[in-house]
PDB file of C-alpha atoms in Angstrom:
ATOM      1  CA  MET A   1     126.774  65.959 -94.816  1.00  0.00           C
ATOM      2  CA  PRO A   2     128.329  63.587 -97.303  1.00  0.00           C
ATOM      3  CA  ILE A   3     130.355  65.607 -99.771  1.00  0.00           C
ATOM      4  CA  VAL A   4     129.408  64.551-103.282  1.00  0.00           C
ATOM      5  CA  LEU A   5     131.537  67.075-105.157  1.00  0.00           C
ATOM      6  CA  VAL A   6     134.034  69.813-104.330  1.00  0.00           C
ATOM      7  CA  ARG A   7     134.503  72.060-107.333  1.00  0.00           C
ATOM      8  CA  ILE A   8     136.741  75.025-108.022  1.00  0.00           C
ATOM      9  CA  ASP A   9     134.964  77.255-110.484  1.00  0.00           C
ATOM     10  CA  ASP A  10     135.488  81.007-110.487  1.00  0.00           C
ATOM     11  CA  ARG A  11     131.924  81.544-111.767  1.00  0.00           C
ATOM     12  CA  LEU A  12     130.479  79.524-108.874  1.00  0.00           C
ATOM     13  CA  ILE A  13     126.811  78.922-109.837  1.00  0.00           C
ATOM     14  CA  HIS A  14     126.088  79.110-113.560  1.00  0.00           C
ATOM     15  CA  GLY A  15     124.561  77.044-116.356  1.00  0.00           C
ATOM     16  CA  GLN A  16     127.128  74.226-116.294  1.00  0.00           C
ATOM     17  CA  ILE A  17     126.469  73.722-112.603  1.00  0.00           C
ATOM     18  CA  VAL A  18     122.670  73.847-112.818  1.00  0.00           C
ATOM     19  CA  GLN A  19     122.134  72.089-116.147  1.00  0.00           C
ATOM     20  CA  GLY A  20     125.206  69.860-116.164  1.00  0.00           C
ATOM     21  CA  TRP A  21     126.221  68.843-112.668  1.00  0.00           C
ATOM     22  CA  LEU A  22     122.960  69.067-110.720  1.00  0.00           C
ATOM     23  CA  LYS A  23     121.173  66.905-113.263  1.00  0.00           C
ATOM     24  CA  ASN A  24     123.868  64.228-112.953  1.00  0.00           C
ATOM     25  CA  ILE A  25     124.686  64.132-109.264  1.00  0.00           C
ATOM     26  CA  ASN A  26     122.260  63.763-106.423  1.00  0.00           C
ATOM     27  CA  VAL A  27     122.719  66.649-103.979  1.00  0.00           C
ATOM     28  CA  ASP A  28     120.411  68.260-101.469  1.00  0.00           C
ATOM     29  CA  LYS A  29     122.508  71.355-100.874  1.00  0.00           C
ATOM     30  CA  ILE A  30     124.980  73.622-102.636  1.00  0.00           C
ATOM     31  CA  PHE A  31     127.491  75.109-100.246  1.00  0.00           C
ATOM     32  CA  VAL A  32     129.175  78.204-101.741  1.00  0.00           C
ATOM     33  CA  VAL A  33     132.416  79.280-100.060  1.00  0.00           C
ATOM     34  CA  SER A  34     133.253  82.866-100.941  1.00  0.00           C
ATOM     35  CA  ASP A  35     134.153  85.950 -98.948  1.00  0.00           C
ATOM     36  CA  ILE A  36     132.928  88.143-101.800  1.00  0.00           C
ATOM     37  CA  VAL A  37     129.529  86.482-102.249  1.00  0.00           C
ATOM     38  CA  ALA A  38     128.992  86.233 -98.491  1.00  0.00           C
ATOM     39  CA  GLN A  39     129.063  90.049 -98.385  1.00  0.00           C
ATOM     40  CA  ASP A  40     127.066  90.722-101.554  1.00  0.00           C
ATOM     41  CA  SER A  41     123.294  90.373-101.171  1.00  0.00           C
ATOM     42  CA  MET A  42     122.733  90.921-104.911  1.00  0.00           C
ATOM     43  CA  GLN A  43     124.975  87.988-105.873  1.00  0.00           C
ATOM     44  CA  GLN A  44     123.306  85.870-103.199  1.00  0.00           C
ATOM     45  CA  MET A  45     119.875  86.676-104.617  1.00  0.00           C
ATOM     46  CA  LEU A  46     120.979  85.894-108.193  1.00  0.00           C
ATOM     47  CA  MET A  47     122.479  82.586-107.119  1.00  0.00           C
ATOM     48  CA  SER A  48     119.384  81.604-105.180  1.00  0.00           C
ATOM     49  CA  MET A  49     117.268  82.297-108.274  1.00  0.00           C
ATOM     50  CA  ALA A  50     119.508  80.020-110.380  1.00  0.00           C
ATOM     51  CA  VAL A  51     119.362  77.037-108.019  1.00  0.00           C
ATOM     52  CA  PRO A  52     116.395  74.668-108.373  1.00  0.00           C
ATOM     53  CA  SER A  53     113.876  75.011-105.540  1.00  0.00           C
ATOM     54  CA  ASN A  54     114.461  71.434-104.335  1.00  0.00           C
ATOM     55  CA  ILE A  55     118.117  72.189-103.579  1.00  0.00           C
ATOM     56  CA  GLU A  56     119.136  74.274-100.585  1.00  0.00           C
ATOM     57  CA  LEU A  57     121.746  76.991-101.068  1.00  0.00           C
ATOM     58  CA  GLU A  58     124.074  78.015 -98.254  1.00  0.00           C
ATOM     59  CA  ILE A  59     126.709  80.713 -98.661  1.00  0.00           C
ATOM     60  CA  LYS A  60     129.522  81.163 -96.161  1.00  0.00           C
ATOM     61  CA  ASN A  61     132.671  83.213 -95.993  1.00  0.00           C
ATOM     62  CA  VAL A  62     135.888  81.207 -95.967  1.00  0.00           C
ATOM     63  CA  CYS A  63     136.497  81.433 -92.206  1.00  0.00           C
ATOM     64  CA  ASP A  64     132.976  80.216 -91.404  1.00  0.00           C
ATOM     65  CA  SER A  65     132.898  77.488 -94.057  1.00  0.00           C
ATOM     66  CA  VAL A  66     134.528  74.571 -92.275  1.00  0.00           C
ATOM     67  CA  GLN A  67     132.465  74.096 -89.121  1.00  0.00           C
ATOM     68  CA  PRO A  68     129.105  73.457 -90.863  1.00  0.00           C
ATOM     69  CA  VAL A  69     130.746  70.842 -93.086  1.00  0.00           C
ATOM     70  CA  ILE A  70     132.495  69.100 -90.175  1.00  0.00           C
ATOM     71  CA  SER A  71     129.536  69.213 -87.792  1.00  0.00           C
ATOM     72  CA  GLY A  72     127.097  67.973 -90.409  1.00  0.00           C
ATOM     73  CA  HIS A  73     129.359  65.407 -92.072  1.00  0.00           C
ATOM     74  CA  ASN A  74     127.430  62.382 -90.803  1.00  0.00           C
ATOM     75  CA  GLU A  75     124.017  63.757 -91.738  1.00  0.00           C
ATOM     76  CA  LYS A  76     122.226  62.445 -94.793  1.00  0.00           C
ATOM     77  CA  THR A  77     122.253  65.799 -96.573  1.00  0.00           C
ATOM     78  CA  ARG A  78     124.387  65.383 -99.694  1.00  0.00           C
ATOM     79  CA  ILE A  79     126.337  68.513-100.596  1.00  0.00           C
ATOM     80  CA  MET A  80     128.251  70.079-103.438  1.00  0.00           C
ATOM     81  CA  ILE A  81     130.897  72.558-102.313  1.00  0.00           C
ATOM     82  CA  LEU A  82     131.713  75.373-104.741  1.00  0.00           C
ATOM     83  CA  ALA A  83     134.717  77.642-104.304  1.00  0.00           C
ATOM     84  CA  SER A  84     136.142  80.158-106.730  1.00  0.00           C
ATOM     85  CA  ASN A  85     139.798  79.355-106.064  1.00  0.00           C
ATOM     86  CA  PRO A  86     142.144  76.681-104.690  1.00  0.00           C
ATOM     87  CA  LYS A  87     143.186  78.816-101.699  1.00  0.00           C
ATOM     88  CA  ASP A  88     139.690  78.598-100.198  1.00  0.00           C
ATOM     89  CA  VAL A  89     139.520  74.827-100.722  1.00  0.00           C
ATOM     90  CA  LEU A  90     142.952  74.413 -99.129  1.00  0.00           C
ATOM     91  CA  HIS A  91     141.771  76.452 -96.138  1.00  0.00           C
ATOM     92  CA  MET A  92     138.854  74.072 -95.687  1.00  0.00           C
ATOM     93  CA  ILE A  93     141.104  71.010 -95.942  1.00  0.00           C
ATOM     94  CA  GLU A  94     143.706  72.398 -93.529  1.00  0.00           C
ATOM     95  CA  ASN A  95     140.958  73.125 -91.020  1.00  0.00           C
ATOM     96  CA  GLY A  96     139.472  69.650 -91.047  1.00  0.00           C
ATOM     97  CA  ALA A  97     136.911  69.491 -93.856  1.00  0.00           C
ATOM     98  CA  PRO A  98     136.747  65.830 -94.989  1.00  0.00           C
ATOM     99  CA  ILE A  99     137.545  66.442 -98.649  1.00  0.00           C
ATOM    100  CA  LYS A 100     138.901  63.515-100.667  1.00  0.00           C
ATOM    101  CA  SER A 101     138.716  64.852-104.221  1.00  0.00           C
ATOM    102  CA  VAL A 102     138.656  68.254-105.899  1.00  0.00           C
ATOM    103  CA  ASN A 103     137.248  68.962-109.335  1.00  0.00           C
ATOM    104  CA  VAL A 104     138.810  71.896-111.144  1.00  0.00           C
ATOM    105  CA  GLY A 105     136.158  73.002-113.567  1.00  0.00           C
ATOM    106  CA  GLY A 106     136.744  76.626-114.345  1.00  0.00           C
ATOM    107  CA  MET A 107     139.691  78.806-113.540  1.00  0.00           C
ATOM    108  CA  HIS A 108     139.452  81.242-116.391  1.00  0.00           C
ATOM    109  CA  PHE A 109     142.060  83.524-117.884  1.00  0.00           C
ATOM    110  CA  VAL A 110     142.423  87.032-116.495  1.00  0.00           C
ATOM    111  CA  ASN A 111     145.405  89.376-116.517  1.00  0.00           C
ATOM    112  CA  GLY A 112     148.187  87.998-114.346  1.00  0.00           C
ATOM    113  CA  LYS A 113     147.335  84.369-115.017  1.00  0.00           C
ATOM    114  CA  ARG A 114     148.730  81.939-117.545  1.00  0.00           C
ATOM    115  CA  GLN A 115     146.557  79.478-119.402  1.00  0.00           C
ATOM    116  CA  LEU A 116     147.534  75.822-118.969  1.00  0.00           C
ATOM    117  CA  LEU A 117     144.374  74.222-120.372  1.00  0.00           C
ATOM    118  CA  CYS A 118     141.216  75.672-121.902  1.00  0.00           C
ATOM    119  CA  ASN A 119     139.550  75.807-118.472  1.00  0.00           C
ATOM    120  CA  LEU A 120     142.651  76.158-116.299  1.00  0.00           C
ATOM    121  CA  SER A 121     144.455  79.468-115.933  1.00  0.00           C
ATOM    122  CA  VAL A 122     146.646  80.004-112.896  1.00  0.00           C
ATOM    123  CA  ASP A 123     149.017  82.359-111.185  1.00  0.00           C
ATOM    124  CA  ASP A 124     151.842  81.206-108.910  1.00  0.00           C
ATOM    125  CA  ASP A 125     149.627  81.258-105.803  1.00  0.00           C
ATOM    126  CA  ASP A 126     147.030  79.042-107.494  1.00  0.00           C
ATOM    127  CA  VAL A 127     149.777  76.553-108.391  1.00  0.00           C
ATOM    128  CA  ARG A 128     151.127  76.532-104.821  1.00  0.00           C
ATOM    129  CA  HIS A 129     147.665  75.969-103.347  1.00  0.00           C
ATOM    130  CA  LEU A 130     146.761  73.209-105.812  1.00  0.00           C
ATOM    131  CA  TYR A 131     150.107  71.542-105.151  1.00  0.00           C
ATOM    132  CA  LYS A 132     149.520  71.671-101.379  1.00  0.00           C
ATOM    133  CA  ILE A 133     146.110  70.061-101.889  1.00  0.00           C
ATOM    134  CA  TYR A 134     147.787  67.311-103.910  1.00  0.00           C
ATOM    135  CA  GLU A 135     150.519  66.860-101.270  1.00  0.00           C
ATOM    136  CA  LYS A 136     147.797  66.100 -98.728  1.00  0.00           C
ATOM    137  CA  GLY A 137     146.832  63.034-100.773  1.00  0.00           C
ATOM    138  CA  ILE A 138     143.709  64.565-102.243  1.00  0.00           C
ATOM    139  CA  GLU A 139     142.752  63.775-105.812  1.00  0.00           C
ATOM    140  CA  ILE A 140     142.684  66.736-108.189  1.00  0.00           C
ATOM    141  CA  GLU A 141     140.871  66.210-111.460  1.00  0.00           C
ATOM    142  CA  GLY A 142     139.931  68.536-114.255  1.00  0.00           C
ATOM    143  CA  ARG A 143     136.515  68.275-115.853  1.00  0.00           C
ATOM    144  CA  VAL A 144     134.024  70.865-117.019  1.00  0.00           C
ATOM    145  CA  LEU A 145     130.955  68.612-117.100  1.00  0.00           C
ATOM    146  CA  PRO A 146     130.233  65.222-115.517  1.00  0.00           C
ATOM    147  CA  ALA A 147     130.186  63.459-118.904  1.00  0.00           C
ATOM    148  CA  ASP A 148     133.665  64.773-119.781  1.00  0.00           C
ATOM    149  CA  GLU A 149     136.690  62.562-119.332  1.00  0.00           C
ATOM    150  CA  ARG A 150     138.421  63.084-115.994  1.00  0.00           C
ATOM    151  CA  ALA A 151     141.750  64.771-116.677  1.00  0.00           C
ATOM    152  CA  ASN A 152     144.551  64.230-114.194  1.00  0.00           C
ATOM    153  CA  ILE A 153     145.912  67.752-113.946  1.00  0.00           C
ATOM    154  CA  VAL A 154     148.448  66.882-111.254  1.00  0.00           C
ATOM    155  CA  THR A 155     151.275  66.407-113.761  1.00  0.00           C
ATOM    156  CA  ILE A 156     150.655  69.914-115.103  1.00  0.00           C
ATOM    157  CA  ILE A 157     150.536  71.375-111.598  1.00  0.00           C
ATOM    158  CA  GLU A 158     153.705  69.512-110.567  1.00  0.00           C
ATOM    159  CA  LYS A 159     155.560  70.875-113.591  1.00  0.00           C
ATOM    160  CA  GLU A 160     154.401  74.438-112.869  1.00  0.00           C
ATOM    161  CA  TYR A 161     155.286  74.061-109.187  1.00  0.00           C
ATOM    162  CA  LYS A 162     158.819  72.892-110.024  1.00  0.00           C
ATOM    163  CA  GLU A 163     159.268  75.883-112.349  1.00  0.00           C
ATOM    164  CA  ILE A 164     158.183  78.257-109.595  1.00  0.00           C
ATOM    165  CA  CYS A 165     160.619  76.622-107.167  1.00  0.00           C
ATOM    166  CA  LYS A 166     163.487  76.955-109.699  1.00  0.00           C
ATOM    167  CA  GLU A 167     162.761  80.656-110.128  1.00  0.00           C
ATOM    168  CA  LEU A 168     162.950  81.182-106.356  1.00  0.00           C
ATOM    169  CA  LYS A 169     166.470  79.711-106.149  1.00  0.00           C
TER     170      LYS A 169
END
């Protein structure tokens, strides 16, 4: 399965995905990686209703997410991987998923997080996981919609990571 897009978006499937991304990239399947959604039949049903009928939806928990991507990597099925956080994407990478680039499209503000950009709010764990993804030579770019300018968020993540490391000393 050629990976067309790997996106971190805490809302997973929503209007920006369906109306923005799916209309601009050619995918056959959306692969949602989420322990929460994998156990919630109501969320699964709502997501399946939001996805166009010509696009397959597969939902896996984090532990079961890597093998289907690895085993199907050479197939012609073009996939978009959606995860709600960088930890789950890092898990996939560390377990062999052939990911070359990660789009950070929506990590929204909630208590305990700090806002770095309008669509990027993080806690220390998010920063550590994004930094580890970057250290593996994987591109990290910030963009809400495909027509938006690609923002290199690595400099922001590096700065935050260095601050965290200083605080630990």
